[in-house]
Short mmCIF file of C-alpha atoms in Angstrom, two decimals:
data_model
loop_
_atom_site.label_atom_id
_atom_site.label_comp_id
_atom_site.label_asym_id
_atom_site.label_seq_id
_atom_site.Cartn_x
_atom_site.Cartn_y
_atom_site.Cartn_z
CA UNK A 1 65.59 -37.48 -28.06
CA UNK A 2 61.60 -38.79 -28.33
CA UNK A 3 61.43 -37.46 -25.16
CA UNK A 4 62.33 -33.62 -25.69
CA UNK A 5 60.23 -34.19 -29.16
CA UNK A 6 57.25 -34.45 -27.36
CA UNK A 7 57.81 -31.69 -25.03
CA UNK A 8 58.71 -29.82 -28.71
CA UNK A 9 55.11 -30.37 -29.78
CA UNK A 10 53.42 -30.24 -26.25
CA UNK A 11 54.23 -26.61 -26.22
CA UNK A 12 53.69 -26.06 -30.21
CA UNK A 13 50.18 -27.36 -29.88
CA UNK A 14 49.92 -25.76 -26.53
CA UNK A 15 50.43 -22.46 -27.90
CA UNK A 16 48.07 -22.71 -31.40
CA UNK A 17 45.54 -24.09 -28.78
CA UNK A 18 45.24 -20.90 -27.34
CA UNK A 19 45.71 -18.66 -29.95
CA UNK A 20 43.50 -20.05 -32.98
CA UNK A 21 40.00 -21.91 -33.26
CA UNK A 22 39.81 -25.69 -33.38
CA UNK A 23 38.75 -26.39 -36.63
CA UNK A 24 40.55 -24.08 -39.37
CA UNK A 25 40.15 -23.81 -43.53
CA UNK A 26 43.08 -22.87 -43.93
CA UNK A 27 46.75 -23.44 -42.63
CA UNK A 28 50.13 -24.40 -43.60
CA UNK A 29 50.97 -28.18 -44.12
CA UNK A 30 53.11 -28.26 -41.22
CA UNK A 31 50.16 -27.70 -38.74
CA UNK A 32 47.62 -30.40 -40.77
CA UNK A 33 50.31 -33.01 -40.13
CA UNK A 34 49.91 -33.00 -36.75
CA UNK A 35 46.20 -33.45 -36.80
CA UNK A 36 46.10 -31.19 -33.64
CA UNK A 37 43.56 -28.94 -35.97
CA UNK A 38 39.98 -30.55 -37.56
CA UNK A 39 39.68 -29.50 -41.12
CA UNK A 40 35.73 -30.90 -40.96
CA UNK A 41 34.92 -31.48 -44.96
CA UNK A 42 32.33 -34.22 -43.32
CA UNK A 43 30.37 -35.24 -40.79
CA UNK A 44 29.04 -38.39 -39.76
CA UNK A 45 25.34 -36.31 -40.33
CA UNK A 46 26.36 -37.00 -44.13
CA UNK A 47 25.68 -40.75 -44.42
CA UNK A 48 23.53 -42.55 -46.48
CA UNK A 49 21.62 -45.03 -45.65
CA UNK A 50 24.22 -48.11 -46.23
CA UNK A 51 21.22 -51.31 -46.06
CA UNK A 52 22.16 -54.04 -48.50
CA UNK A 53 25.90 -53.32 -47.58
CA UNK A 54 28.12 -55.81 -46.50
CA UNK A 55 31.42 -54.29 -44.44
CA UNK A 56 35.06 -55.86 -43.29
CA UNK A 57 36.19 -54.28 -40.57
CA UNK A 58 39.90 -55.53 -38.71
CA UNK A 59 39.79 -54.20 -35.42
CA UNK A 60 36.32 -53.51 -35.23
CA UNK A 61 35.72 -54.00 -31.81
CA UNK A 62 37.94 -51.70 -29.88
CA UNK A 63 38.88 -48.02 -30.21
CA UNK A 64 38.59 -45.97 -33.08
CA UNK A 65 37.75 -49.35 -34.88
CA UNK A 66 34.64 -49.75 -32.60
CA UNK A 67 33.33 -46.25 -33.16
CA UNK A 68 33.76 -47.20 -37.17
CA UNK A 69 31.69 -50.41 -36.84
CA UNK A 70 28.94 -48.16 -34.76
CA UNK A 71 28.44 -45.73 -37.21
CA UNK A 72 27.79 -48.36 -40.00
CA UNK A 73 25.79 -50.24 -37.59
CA UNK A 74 23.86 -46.61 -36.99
CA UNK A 75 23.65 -46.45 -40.95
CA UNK A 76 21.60 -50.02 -41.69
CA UNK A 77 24.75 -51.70 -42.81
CA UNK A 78 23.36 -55.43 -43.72
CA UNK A 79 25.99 -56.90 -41.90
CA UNK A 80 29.70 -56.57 -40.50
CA UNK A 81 32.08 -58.56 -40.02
CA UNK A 82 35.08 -57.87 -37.03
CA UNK A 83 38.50 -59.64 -37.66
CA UNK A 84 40.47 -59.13 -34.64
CA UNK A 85 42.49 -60.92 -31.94
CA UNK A 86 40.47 -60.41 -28.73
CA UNK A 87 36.75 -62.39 -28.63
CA UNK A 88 36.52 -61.05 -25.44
CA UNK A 89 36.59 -57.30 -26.53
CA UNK A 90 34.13 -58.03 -29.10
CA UNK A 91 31.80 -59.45 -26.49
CA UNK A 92 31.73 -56.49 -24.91
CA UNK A 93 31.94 -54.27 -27.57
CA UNK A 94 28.45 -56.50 -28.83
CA UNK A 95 26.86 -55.61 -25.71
CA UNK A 96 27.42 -51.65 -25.94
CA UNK A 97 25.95 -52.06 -29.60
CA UNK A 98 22.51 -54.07 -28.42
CA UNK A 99 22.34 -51.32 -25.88
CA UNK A 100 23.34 -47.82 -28.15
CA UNK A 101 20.59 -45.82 -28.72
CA UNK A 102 19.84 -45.97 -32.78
CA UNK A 103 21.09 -49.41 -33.34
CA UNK A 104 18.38 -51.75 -33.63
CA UNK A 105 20.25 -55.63 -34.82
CA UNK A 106 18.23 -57.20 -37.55
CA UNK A 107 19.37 -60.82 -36.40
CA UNK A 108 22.15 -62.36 -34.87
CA UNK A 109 24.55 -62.71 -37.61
CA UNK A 110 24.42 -58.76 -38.13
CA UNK A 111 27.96 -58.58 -36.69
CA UNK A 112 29.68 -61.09 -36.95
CA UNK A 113 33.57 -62.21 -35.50
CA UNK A 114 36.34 -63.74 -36.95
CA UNK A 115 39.35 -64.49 -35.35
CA UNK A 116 42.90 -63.56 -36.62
CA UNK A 117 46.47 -62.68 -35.88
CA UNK A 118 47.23 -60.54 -38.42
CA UNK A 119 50.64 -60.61 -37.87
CA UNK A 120 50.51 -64.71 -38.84
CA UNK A 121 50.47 -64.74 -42.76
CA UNK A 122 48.73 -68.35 -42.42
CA UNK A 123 45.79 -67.21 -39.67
CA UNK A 124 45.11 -64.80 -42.18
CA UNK A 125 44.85 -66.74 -44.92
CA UNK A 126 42.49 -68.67 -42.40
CA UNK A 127 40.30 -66.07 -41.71
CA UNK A 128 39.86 -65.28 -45.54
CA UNK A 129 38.30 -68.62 -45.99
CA UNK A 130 36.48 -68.17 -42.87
CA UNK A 131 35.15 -64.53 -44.19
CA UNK A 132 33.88 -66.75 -47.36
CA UNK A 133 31.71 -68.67 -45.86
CA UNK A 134 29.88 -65.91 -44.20
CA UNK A 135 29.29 -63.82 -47.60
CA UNK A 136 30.07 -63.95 -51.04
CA UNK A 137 30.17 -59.85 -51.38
CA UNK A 138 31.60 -56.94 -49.95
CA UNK A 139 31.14 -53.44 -50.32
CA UNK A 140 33.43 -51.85 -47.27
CA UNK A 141 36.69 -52.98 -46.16
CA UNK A 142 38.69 -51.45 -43.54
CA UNK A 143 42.03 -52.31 -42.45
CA UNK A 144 42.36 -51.01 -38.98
CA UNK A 145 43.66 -52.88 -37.02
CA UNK A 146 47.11 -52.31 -35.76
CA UNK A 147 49.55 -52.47 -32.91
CA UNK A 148 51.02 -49.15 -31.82
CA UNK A 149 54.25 -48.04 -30.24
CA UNK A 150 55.86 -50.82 -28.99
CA UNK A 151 58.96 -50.71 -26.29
CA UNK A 152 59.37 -54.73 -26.68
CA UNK A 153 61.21 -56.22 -29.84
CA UNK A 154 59.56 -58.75 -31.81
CA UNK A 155 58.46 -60.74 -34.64
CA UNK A 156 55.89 -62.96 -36.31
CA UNK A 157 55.76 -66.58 -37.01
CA UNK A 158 57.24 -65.72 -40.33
CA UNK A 159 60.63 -63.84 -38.82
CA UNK A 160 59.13 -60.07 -39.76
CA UNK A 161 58.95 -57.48 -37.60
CA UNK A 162 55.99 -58.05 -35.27
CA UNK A 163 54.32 -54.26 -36.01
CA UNK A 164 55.32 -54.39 -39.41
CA UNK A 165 53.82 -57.40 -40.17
CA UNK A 166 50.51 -56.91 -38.25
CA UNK A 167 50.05 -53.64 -40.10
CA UNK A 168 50.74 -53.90 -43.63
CA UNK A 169 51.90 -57.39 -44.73
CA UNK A 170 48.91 -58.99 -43.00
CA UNK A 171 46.74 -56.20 -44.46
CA UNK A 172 47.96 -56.77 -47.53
CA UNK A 173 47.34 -60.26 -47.60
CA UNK A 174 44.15 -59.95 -46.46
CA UNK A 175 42.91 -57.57 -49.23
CA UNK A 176 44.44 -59.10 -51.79
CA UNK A 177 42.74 -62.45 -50.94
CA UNK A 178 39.25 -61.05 -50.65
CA UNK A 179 39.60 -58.76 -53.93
CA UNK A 180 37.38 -61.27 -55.36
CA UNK A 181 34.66 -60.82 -52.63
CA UNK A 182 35.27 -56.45 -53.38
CA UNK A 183 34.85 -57.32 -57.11
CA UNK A 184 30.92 -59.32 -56.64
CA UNK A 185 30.35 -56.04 -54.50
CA UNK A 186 30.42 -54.12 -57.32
CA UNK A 187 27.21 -53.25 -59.21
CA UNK A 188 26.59 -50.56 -62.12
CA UNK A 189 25.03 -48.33 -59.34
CA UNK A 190 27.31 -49.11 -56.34
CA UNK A 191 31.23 -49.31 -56.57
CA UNK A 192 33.21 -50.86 -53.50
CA UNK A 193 35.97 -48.94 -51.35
CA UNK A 194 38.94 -50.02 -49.15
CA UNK A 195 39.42 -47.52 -46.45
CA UNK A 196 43.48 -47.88 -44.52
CA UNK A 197 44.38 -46.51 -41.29
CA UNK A 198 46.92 -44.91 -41.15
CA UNK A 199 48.94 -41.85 -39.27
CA UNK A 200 50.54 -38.82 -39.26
CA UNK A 201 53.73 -41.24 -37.38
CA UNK A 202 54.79 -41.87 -41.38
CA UNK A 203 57.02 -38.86 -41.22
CA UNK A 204 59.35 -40.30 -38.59
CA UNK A 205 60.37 -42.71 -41.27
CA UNK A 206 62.10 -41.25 -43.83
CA UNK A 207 64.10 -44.62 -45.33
CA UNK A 208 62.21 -47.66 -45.97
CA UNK A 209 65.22 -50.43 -45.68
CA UNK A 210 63.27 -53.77 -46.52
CA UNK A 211 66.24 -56.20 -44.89
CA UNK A 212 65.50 -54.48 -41.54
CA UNK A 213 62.33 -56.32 -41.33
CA UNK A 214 64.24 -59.66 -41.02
CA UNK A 215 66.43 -57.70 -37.94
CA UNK A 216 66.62 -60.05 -34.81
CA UNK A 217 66.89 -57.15 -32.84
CA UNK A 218 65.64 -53.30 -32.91
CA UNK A 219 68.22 -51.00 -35.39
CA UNK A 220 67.26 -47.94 -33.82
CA UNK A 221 68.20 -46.32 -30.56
CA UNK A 222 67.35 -45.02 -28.20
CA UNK A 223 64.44 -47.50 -27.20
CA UNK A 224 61.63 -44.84 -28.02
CA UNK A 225 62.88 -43.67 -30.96
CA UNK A 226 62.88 -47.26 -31.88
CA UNK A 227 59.35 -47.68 -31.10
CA UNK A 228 58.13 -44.71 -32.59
CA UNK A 229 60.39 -45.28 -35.60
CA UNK A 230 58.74 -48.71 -36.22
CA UNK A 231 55.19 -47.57 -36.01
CA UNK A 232 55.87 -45.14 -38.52
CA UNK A 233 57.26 -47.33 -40.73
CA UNK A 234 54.50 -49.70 -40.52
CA UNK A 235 52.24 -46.27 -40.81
CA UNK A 236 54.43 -45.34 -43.91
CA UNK A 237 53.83 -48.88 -45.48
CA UNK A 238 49.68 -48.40 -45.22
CA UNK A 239 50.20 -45.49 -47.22
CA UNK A 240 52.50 -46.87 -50.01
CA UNK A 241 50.22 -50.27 -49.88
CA UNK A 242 47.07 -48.14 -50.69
CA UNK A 243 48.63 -46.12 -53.35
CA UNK A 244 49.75 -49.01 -55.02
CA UNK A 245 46.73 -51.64 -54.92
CA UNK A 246 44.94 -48.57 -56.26
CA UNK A 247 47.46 -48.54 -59.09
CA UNK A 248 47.06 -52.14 -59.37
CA UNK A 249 43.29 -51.82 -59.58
CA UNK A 250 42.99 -49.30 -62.34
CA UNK A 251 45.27 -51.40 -64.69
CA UNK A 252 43.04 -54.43 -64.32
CA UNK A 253 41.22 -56.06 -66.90
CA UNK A 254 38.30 -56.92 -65.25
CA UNK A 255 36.03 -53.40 -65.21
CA UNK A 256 34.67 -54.47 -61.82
CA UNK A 257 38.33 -53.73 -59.97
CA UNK A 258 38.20 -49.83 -61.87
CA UNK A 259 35.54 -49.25 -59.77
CA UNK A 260 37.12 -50.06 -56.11
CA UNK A 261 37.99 -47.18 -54.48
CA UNK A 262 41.31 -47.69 -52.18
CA UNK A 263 42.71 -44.64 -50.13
CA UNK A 264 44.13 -43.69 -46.37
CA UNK A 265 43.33 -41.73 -43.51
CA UNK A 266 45.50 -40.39 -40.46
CA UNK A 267 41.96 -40.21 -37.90
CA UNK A 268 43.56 -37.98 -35.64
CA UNK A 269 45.10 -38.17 -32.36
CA UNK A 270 42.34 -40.15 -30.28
CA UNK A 271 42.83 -41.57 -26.72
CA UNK A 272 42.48 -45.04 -26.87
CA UNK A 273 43.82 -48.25 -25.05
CA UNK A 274 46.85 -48.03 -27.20
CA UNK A 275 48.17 -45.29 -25.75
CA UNK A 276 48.78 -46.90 -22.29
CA UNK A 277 51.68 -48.08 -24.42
CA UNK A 278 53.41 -44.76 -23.38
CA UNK A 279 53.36 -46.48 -19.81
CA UNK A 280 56.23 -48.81 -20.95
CA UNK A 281 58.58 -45.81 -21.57
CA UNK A 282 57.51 -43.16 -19.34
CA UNK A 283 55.97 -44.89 -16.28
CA UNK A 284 52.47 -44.65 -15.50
CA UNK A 285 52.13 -40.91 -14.06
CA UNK A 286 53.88 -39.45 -17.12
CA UNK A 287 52.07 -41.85 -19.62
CA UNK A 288 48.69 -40.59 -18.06
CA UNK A 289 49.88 -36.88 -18.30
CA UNK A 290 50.15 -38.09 -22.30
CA UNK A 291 46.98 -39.14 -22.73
CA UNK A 292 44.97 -36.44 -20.41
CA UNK A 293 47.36 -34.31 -23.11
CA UNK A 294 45.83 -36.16 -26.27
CA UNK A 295 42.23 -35.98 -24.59
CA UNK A 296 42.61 -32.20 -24.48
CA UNK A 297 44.69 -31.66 -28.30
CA UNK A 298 43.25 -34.23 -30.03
CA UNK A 299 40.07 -35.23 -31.73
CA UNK A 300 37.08 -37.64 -30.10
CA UNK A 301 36.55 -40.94 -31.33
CA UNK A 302 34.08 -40.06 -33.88
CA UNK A 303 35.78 -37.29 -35.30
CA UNK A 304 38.31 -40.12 -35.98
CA UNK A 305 35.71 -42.66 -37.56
CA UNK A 306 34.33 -39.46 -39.44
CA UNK A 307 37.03 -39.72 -42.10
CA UNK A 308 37.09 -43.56 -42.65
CA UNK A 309 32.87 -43.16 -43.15
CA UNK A 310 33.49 -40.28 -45.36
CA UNK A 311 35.96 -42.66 -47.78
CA UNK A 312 33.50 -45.60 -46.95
CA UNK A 313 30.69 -44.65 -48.07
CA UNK A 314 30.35 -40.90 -49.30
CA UNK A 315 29.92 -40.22 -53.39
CA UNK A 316 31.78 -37.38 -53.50
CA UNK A 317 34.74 -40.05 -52.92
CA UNK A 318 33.61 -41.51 -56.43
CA UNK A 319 32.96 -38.01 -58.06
CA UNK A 320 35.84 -36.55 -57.25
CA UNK A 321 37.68 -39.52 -58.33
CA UNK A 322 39.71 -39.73 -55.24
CA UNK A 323 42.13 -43.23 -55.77
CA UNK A 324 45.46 -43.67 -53.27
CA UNK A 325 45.32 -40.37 -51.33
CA UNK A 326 45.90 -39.45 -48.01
CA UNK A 327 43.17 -37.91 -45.86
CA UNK A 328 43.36 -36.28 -42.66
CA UNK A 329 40.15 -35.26 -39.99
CA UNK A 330 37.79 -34.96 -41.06
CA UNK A 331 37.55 -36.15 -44.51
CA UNK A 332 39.79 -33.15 -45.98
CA UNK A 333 42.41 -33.97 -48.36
CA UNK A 334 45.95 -34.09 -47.34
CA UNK A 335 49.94 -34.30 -48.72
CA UNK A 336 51.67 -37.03 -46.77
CA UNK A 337 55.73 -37.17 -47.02
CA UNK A 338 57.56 -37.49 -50.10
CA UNK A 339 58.91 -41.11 -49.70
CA UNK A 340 55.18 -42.17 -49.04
CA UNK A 341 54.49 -40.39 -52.55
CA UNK A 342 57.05 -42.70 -53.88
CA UNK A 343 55.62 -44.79 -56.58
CA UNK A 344 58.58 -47.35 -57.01
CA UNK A 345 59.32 -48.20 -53.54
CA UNK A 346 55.55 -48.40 -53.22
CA UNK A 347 55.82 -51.70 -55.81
CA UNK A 348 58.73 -52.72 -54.25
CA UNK A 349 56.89 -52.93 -50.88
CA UNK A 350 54.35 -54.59 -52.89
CA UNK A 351 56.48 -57.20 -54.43
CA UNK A 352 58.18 -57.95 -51.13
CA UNK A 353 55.29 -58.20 -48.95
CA UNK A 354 53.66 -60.41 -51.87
CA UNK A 355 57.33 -63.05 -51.59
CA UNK A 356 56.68 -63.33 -48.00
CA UNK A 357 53.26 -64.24 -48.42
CA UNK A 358 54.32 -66.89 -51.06
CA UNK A 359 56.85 -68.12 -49.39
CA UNK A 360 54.31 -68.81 -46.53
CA UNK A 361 51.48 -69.74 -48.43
CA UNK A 362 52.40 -71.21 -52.46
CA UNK A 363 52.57 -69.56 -55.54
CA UNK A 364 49.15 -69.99 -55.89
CA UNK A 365 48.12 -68.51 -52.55
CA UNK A 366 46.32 -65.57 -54.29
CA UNK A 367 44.27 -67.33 -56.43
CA UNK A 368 42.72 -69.94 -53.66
#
């Protein structure tokens, strides 16, 4: 079934490749889904200068991830700070930055890394405290980081689904904890944002069944479907988890949290090392033929950091009063599915996601 999808849109895109212009005003909803098309509302030529500005960036040192932290390193940012898994990549990725044309580093502790499995409710909890010492503001968070289509089954110290939990429950906890930090960034001229990756994968899951995430074993078959299915769930909770907090925010006393700006973004379908993930299902030759594919249909890598900069840092974000929507590349406005509009399941992902955290950490893990 996954299989003949693809070849489905392979040929779709194959055939409005040839037959219209790459970046299009106007079109139906169906074809802005598939982020095949750039709608460019922005350009990374739009930035500010961002000095002063302190940014949280998970994943920040590989991929689309990297290309975000460049751009704000490009821009002045005062200083950013990677959480991520891999020291190593950030090594590297450090070394491409001291040598990128543009980017001059004001000190050392510029960039900065923190280490964290996302997916482990206590590491991040860890890094939080970690992230404190280093700064007592921030301006720009974005949760990035995330593990794509998976073919293996697993889960995290805390028995959840091992995508799941990497992508939304540990990004959950993570933002909640530093909403303090988000709060001192705020400033009668400056207001903070929280910028969430997410994809146009959502619409494979149309049911979000919470008890699945306990499953000891995948509930979906075949084995691609599965992994697809699961990354879109995980995509579908980024959505409902920004919608919400943004909720959240806006019914909070304290005027500082009316004035953090929380949305999500698909950035469009970029090559990167997660895609050698197709490998595990279709071998190596037909996992490259997917990729050379997505080099061809889809967008570059700063096309895809385009929209996260645009809700980072642009005002028209503020002015326009734009609070738990959906954007697509780059920067244009976008309808995601109807469950991911869904306002109840949205707390109820909230609430859940907030027990397991609890259950982890204390009742009183959100106020430590």
């Amino acid at each position: 079934m996954g299989l003949k999808y693809l070849d489905l849109v392979a040929q779709k895109a194959l055939k409005w490749k040839s037959s219209r212009p790459r970046d299009l005003a106007h079109s139906n909803s169906q074809a802005k889904m598939t982020g095949i098309f750039t709608y460019r509302h922005f350009s990374l030529g739009h930035i500010s200068t961002l000095n002063g500005r302190v940014a949280v960036v998970t994943g920040g040192q590989a991929g689309i991830g990297k290309e975000i932290t460049t751009q704000l390193l490009l821009h002045d940012i005062e200083k950013v700070i990677i959480i991520a898994r891999s020291e190593d990549k950030y090594i590297t990725a450090c070394e491409e930055w001291g040598h990128r044309k543009g980017i001059l580093l004001k000190n050392d502790t510029q960039v900065e890394f923190v280490k964290c499995d996302l997916g482990d409710i206590q590491d991040v909890k860890a890094a939080v405290e970690k992230i404190k010492q280093i700064t007592d503001r921030i301006h720009i968070l974005v949760c990035n980081a995330a593990i794509s289509v998976q073919n293996e089954y697993k889960r995290s110290p805390q028995n959840i689904e091992r995508v799941f939990a990497t992508n939304c429950v540990g990004h959950q906890v993570l933002t909640t904890s530093l909403l303090p930090l988000l709060r001192n960034g705020v400033t009668p001229s400056n207001d903070a944002r929280i910028v969430v990756t997410s994809s146009s994968f959502h619409f494979w899951c149309q049911r979000l069944d919470l008890d699945l995430l306990f499953s000891s074993s995948r509930v979906k078959w075949p084995a691609l479907y599965d992994g697809i299915w699961r990354y879109g769930r995980s995509k579908l909770g980024n959505i409902l988890f920004a919608k919400e907090l943004s909720r959240r925010l806006l019914d909070d006393e304290d005027p500082a949290s009316k004035q953090i700006y929380v949305n999500s973004f698909f950035p469009g379908n970029i090559v990167t090392d997660q895609w050698f993930g197709w490998d595990s299902y279709f071998g190596r030759f037909l996992g490259w033929l997917i990729r050379a594919a997505g080099s061809w249909l889809g967008q570059n890598l700063e096309d895809g950091a385009a929209t996260a900069l645009y809700l980072a840092t642009s005002q028209e974000v503020r002015e326009q009063n734009h609070r738990g929507q959906y954007f697509i590349p780059t920067g244009t406005l976008c309808e995601p599915s109807a469950i991911s509009r869904d306002m109840k399941l949205a707390r109820e992902l909230w609430d859940w996601i907030d027990a397991q955290a609890t259950e982890a950490l204390g009742w009183d893990w959100q106020y430590q």
